[in-house]
mmCIF file of C-alpha atoms and ligand atoms in Angstrom:
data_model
loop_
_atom_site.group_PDB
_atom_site.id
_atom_site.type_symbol
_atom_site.label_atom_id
_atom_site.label_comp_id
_atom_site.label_asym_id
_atom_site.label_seq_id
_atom_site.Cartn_x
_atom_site.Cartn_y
_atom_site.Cartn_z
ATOM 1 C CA UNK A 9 21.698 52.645 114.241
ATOM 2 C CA UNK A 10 19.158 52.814 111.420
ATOM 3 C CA UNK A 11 17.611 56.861 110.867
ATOM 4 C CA UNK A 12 14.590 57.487 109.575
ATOM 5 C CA UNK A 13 13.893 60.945 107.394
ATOM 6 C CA UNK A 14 10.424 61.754 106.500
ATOM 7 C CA UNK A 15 9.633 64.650 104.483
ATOM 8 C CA UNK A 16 6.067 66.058 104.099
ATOM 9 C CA UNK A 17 4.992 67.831 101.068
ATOM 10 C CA UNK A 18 2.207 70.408 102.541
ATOM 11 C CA UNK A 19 1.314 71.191 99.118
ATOM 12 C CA UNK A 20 -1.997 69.659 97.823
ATOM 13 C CA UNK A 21 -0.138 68.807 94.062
ATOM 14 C CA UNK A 22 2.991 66.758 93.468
ATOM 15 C CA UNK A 23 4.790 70.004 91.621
ATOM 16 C CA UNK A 24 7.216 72.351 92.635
ATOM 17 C CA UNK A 25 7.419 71.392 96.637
ATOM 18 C CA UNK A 26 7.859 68.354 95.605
ATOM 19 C CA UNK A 27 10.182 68.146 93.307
ATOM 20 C CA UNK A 28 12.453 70.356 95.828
ATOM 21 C CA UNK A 29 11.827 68.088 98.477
ATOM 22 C CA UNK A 30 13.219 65.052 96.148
ATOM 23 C CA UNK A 31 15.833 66.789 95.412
ATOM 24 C CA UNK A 32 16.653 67.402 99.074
ATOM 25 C CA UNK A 33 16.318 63.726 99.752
ATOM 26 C CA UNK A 34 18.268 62.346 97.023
ATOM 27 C CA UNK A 35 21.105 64.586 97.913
ATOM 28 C CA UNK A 36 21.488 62.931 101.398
ATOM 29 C CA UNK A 37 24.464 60.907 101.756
ATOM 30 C CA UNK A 38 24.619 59.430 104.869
ATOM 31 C CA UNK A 39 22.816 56.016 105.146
ATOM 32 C CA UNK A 40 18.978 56.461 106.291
ATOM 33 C CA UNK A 41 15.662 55.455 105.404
ATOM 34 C CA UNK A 42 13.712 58.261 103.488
ATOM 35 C CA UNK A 43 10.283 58.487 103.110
ATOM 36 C CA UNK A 44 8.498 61.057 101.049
ATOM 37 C CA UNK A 45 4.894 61.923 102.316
ATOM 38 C CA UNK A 46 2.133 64.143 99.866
ATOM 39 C CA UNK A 47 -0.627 65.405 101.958
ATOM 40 C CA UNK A 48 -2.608 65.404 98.941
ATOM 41 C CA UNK A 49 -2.446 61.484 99.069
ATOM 42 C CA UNK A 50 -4.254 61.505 102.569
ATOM 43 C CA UNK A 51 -7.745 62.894 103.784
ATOM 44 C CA UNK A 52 -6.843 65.149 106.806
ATOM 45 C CA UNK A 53 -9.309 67.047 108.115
ATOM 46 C CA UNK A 54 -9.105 70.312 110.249
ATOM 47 C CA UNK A 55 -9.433 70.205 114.003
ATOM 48 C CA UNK A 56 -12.805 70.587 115.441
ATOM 49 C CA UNK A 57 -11.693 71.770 119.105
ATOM 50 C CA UNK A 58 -13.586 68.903 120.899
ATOM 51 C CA UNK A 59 -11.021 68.352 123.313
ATOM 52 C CA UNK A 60 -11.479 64.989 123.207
ATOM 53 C CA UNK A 61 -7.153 64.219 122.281
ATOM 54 C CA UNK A 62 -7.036 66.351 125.786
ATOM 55 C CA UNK A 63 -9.602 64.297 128.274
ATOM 56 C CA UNK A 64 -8.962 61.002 126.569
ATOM 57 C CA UNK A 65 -5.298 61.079 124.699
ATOM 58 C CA UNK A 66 -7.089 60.337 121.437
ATOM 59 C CA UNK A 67 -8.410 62.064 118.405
ATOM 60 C CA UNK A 68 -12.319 61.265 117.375
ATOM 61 C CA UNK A 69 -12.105 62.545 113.540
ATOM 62 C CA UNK A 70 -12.681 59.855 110.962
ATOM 63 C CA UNK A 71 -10.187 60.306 108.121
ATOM 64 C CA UNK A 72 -6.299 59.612 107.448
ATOM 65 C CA UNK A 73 -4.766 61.133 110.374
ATOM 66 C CA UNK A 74 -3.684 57.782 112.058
ATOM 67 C CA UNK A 75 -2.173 56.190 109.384
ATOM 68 C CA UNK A 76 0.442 59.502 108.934
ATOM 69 C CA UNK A 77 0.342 59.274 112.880
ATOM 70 C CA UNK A 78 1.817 55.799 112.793
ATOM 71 C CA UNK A 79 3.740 55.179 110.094
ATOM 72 C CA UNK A 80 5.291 58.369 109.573
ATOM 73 C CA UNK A 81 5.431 61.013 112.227
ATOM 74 C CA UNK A 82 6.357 58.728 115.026
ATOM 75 C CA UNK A 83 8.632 56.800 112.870
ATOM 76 C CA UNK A 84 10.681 60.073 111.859
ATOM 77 C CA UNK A 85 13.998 60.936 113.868
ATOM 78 C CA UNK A 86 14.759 63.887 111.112
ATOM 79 C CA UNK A 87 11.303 65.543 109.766
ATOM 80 C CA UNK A 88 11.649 68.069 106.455
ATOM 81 C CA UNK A 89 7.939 69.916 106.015
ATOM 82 C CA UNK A 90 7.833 71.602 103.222
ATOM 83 C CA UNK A 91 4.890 73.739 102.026
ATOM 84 C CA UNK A 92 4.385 76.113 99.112
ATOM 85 C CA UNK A 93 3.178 79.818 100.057
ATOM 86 C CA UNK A 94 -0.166 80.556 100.271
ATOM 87 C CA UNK A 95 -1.320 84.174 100.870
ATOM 88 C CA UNK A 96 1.928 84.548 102.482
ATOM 89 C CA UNK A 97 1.762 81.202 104.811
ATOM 90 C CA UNK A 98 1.284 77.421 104.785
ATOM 91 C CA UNK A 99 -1.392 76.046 102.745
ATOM 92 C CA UNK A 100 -4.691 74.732 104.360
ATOM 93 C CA UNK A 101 -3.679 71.386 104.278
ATOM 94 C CA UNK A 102 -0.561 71.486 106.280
ATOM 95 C CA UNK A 103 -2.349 73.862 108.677
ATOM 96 C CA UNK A 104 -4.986 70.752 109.474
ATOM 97 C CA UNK A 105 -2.499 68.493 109.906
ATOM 98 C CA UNK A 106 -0.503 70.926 111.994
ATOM 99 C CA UNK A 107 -3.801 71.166 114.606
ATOM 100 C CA UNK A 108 -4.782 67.465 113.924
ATOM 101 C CA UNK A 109 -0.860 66.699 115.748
ATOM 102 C CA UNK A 110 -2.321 68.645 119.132
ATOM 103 C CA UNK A 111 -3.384 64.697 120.323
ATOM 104 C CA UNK A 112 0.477 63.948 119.932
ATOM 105 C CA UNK A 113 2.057 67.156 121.926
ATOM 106 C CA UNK A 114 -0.457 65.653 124.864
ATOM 107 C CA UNK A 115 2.070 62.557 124.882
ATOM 108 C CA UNK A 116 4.840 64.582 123.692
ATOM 109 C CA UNK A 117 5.485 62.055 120.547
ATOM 110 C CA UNK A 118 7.157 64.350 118.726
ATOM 111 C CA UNK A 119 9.649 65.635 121.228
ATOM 112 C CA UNK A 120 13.151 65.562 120.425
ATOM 113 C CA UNK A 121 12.956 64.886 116.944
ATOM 114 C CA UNK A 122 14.705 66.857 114.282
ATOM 115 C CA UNK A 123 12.791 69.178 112.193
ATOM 116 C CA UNK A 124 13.440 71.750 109.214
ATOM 117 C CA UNK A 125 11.598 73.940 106.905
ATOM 118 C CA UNK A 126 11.337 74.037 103.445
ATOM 119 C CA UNK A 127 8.952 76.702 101.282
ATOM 120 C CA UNK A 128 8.288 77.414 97.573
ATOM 121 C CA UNK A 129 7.042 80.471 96.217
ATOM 122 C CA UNK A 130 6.286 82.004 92.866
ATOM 123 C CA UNK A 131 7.836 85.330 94.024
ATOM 124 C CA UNK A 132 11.177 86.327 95.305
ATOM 125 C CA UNK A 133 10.175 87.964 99.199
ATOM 126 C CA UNK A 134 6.708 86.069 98.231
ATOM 127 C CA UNK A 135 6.634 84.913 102.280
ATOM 128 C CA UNK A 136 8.828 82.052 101.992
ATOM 129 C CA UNK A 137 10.439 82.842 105.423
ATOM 130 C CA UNK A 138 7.184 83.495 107.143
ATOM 131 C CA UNK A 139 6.124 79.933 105.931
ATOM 132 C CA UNK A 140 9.405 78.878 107.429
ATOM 133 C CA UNK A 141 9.041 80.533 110.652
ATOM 134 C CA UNK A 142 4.877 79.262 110.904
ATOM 135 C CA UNK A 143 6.695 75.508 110.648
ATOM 136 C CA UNK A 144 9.369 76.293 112.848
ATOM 137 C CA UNK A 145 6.245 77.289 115.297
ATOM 138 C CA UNK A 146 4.980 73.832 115.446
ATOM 139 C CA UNK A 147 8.147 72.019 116.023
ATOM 140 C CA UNK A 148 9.243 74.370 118.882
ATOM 141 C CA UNK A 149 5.485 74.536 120.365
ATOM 142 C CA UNK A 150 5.997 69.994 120.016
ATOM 143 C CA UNK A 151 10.034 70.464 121.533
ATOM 144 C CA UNK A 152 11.498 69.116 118.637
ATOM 145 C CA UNK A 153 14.866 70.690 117.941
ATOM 146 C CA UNK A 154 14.776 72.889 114.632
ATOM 147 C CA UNK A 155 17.777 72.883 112.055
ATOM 148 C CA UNK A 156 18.046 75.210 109.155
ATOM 149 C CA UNK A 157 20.638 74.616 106.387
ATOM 150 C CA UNK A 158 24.282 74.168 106.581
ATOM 151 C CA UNK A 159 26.637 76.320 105.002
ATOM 152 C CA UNK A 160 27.209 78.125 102.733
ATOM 153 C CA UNK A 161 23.849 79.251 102.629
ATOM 154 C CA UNK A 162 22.822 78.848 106.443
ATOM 155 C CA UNK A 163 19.178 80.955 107.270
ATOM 156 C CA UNK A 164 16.030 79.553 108.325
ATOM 157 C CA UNK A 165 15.575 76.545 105.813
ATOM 158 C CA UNK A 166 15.342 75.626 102.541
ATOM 159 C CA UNK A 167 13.671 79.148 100.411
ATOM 160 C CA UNK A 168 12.895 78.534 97.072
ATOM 161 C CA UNK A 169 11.064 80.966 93.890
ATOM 162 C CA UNK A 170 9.854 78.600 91.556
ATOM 163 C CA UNK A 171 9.738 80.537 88.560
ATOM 164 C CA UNK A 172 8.067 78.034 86.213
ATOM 165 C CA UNK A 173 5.919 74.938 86.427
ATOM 166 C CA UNK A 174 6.607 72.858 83.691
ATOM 167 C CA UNK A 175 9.309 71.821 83.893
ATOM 168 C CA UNK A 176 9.712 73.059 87.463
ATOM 169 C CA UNK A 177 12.453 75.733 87.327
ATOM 170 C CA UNK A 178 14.063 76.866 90.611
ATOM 171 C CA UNK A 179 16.250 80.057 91.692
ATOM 172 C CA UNK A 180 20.081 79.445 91.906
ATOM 173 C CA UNK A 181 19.982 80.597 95.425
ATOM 174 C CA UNK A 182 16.974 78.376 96.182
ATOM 175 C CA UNK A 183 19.001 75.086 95.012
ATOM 176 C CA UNK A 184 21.850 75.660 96.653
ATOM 177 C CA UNK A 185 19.578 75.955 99.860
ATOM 178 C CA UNK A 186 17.974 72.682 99.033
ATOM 179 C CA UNK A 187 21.812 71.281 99.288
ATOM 180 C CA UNK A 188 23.216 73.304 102.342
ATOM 181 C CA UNK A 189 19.872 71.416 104.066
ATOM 182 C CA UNK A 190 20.909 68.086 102.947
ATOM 183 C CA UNK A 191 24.434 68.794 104.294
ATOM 184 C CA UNK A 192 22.828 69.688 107.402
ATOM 185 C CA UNK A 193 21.113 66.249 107.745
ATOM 186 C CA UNK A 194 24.045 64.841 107.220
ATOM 187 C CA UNK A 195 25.533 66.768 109.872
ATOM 188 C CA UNK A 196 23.003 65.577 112.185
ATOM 189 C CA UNK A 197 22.901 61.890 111.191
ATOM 190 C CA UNK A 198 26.548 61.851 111.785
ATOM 191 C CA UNK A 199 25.951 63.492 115.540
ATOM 192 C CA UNK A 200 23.101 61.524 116.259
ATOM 193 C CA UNK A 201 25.349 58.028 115.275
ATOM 194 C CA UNK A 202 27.803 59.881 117.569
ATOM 195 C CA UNK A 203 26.024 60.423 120.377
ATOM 196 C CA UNK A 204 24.778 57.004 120.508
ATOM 197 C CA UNK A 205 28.373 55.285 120.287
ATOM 198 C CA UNK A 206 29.208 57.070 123.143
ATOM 199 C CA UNK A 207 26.181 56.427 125.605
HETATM 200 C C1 FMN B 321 -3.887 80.232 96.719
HETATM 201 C C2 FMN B 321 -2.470 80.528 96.317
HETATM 202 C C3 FMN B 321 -1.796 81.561 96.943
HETATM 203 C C4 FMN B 321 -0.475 81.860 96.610
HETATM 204 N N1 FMN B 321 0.169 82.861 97.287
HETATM 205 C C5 FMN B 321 1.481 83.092 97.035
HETATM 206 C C6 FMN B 321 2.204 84.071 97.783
HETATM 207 O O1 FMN B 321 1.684 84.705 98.690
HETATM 208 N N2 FMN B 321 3.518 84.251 97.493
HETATM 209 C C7 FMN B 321 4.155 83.554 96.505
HETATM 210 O O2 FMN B 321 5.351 83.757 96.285
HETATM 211 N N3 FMN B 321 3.496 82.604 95.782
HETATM 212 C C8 FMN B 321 2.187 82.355 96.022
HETATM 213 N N4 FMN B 321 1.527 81.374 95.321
HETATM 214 C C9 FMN B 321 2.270 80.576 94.319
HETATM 215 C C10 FMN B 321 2.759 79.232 94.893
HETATM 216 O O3 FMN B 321 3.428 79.398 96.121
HETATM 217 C C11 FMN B 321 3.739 78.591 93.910
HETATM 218 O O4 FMN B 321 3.105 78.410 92.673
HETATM 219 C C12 FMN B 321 4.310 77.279 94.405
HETATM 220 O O5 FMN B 321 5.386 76.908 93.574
HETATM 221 C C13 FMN B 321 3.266 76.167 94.413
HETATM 222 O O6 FMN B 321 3.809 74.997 94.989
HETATM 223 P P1 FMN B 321 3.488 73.526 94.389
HETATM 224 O O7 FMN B 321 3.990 73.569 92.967
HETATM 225 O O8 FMN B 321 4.279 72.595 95.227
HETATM 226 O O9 FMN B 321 2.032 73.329 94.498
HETATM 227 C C14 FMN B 321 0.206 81.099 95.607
HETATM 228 C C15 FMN B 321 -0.502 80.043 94.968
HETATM 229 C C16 FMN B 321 -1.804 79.754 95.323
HETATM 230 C C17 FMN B 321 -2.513 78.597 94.649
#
């Protein structure tokens, strides 16, 4: 049974979010496909409240959205967002996206699938666990069943300071979160192989 992990860097820069999110990635073991998405790389724009993904099951905006649609959000079984903090919450860009998804909760597409947090900040208590909980919002408000980390660290996701930017230099704490969460995907991989021996 081949898994698919995407992981979505919310931040509009390949830095710090990124570099924690690789790091997540490389330190899955099980066997998967991995994808690593940069919203920066795509033009998304914000949701204009036409309704139209609710009267005709499709979204009207010109720009990037379907191509992340296709290839990676539907694709994903396990989903790691990860965003920097921004005033306290997500950035801008993961916020349009966010919205932009409404024209996939009318089908339900992302039901069911795996998702967990990940957020950077530049201060310790900077709002990295209100960035977690705003990305925990979407995947409960789309029914997808949210995972945190496993232990020893288990809280609400991966929580990171980044103290410096080049290099990027992390917290302790923050790094071992970034491998409690891989352990956790391997968890799940594992159960999700599981389950599907025994159906
Ligand atoms: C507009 C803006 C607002 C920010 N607000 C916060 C904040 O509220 N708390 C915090 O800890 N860091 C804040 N930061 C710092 C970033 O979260 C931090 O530099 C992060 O590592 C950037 O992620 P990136 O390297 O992936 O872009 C802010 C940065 C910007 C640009």
């Amino acid at each position: 049974m081949s898994i698919t992990v995407v992981a979505i860097n919310g931040s509009p820069r390949k830095k710090s979010t990124f570099k924690a999110l690789e790091m997540l990635l490389e330190n899955i073991k099980e066997d998967c496909e991995k994808y690593l998405v940069n919203l920066g790389d795509f033009n998304i724009k914000p949701c204009q409240a036409c309704n139209v993904c609710i009267s005709k099951g499709e979204c009207v905006i010109e720009d990037d959205f379907l191509k992340l649609e296709s290839k990676l959000l539907k694709k994903a079984d396990i989903l790691i967002v990860g965003s920097p903090v921004y005033f306290g919450n997500i950035t801008a860009q993961l916020k349009a996206l966010f919205d932009r998804t409404r024209v996939l909760r009318r089908k339900w597409g992302l039901k069911n699938k795996f998702l967990g947090a990940l957020a950077v900040g530049r201060s310790t208590h900077g709002g990295q666990e209100h960035v977690l909980q705003a990305i925990h919002a979407w995947g409960l408000i789309h029914s997808m069943f949210i995972f945190s980390e496993s232990d020893p660290t288990a809280h609400f996701g991966a929580a990171l300071v980044c103290k410096k930017d080049d290099p990027v230099e992390f917290d302790e704490w923050g790094q071992k979160t970034i491998l409690s969460m891989a352990k956790k995907v391997d968890e799940i991989i594992t159960f999700l192989r599981k389950i599907k021996v025994e159906d």
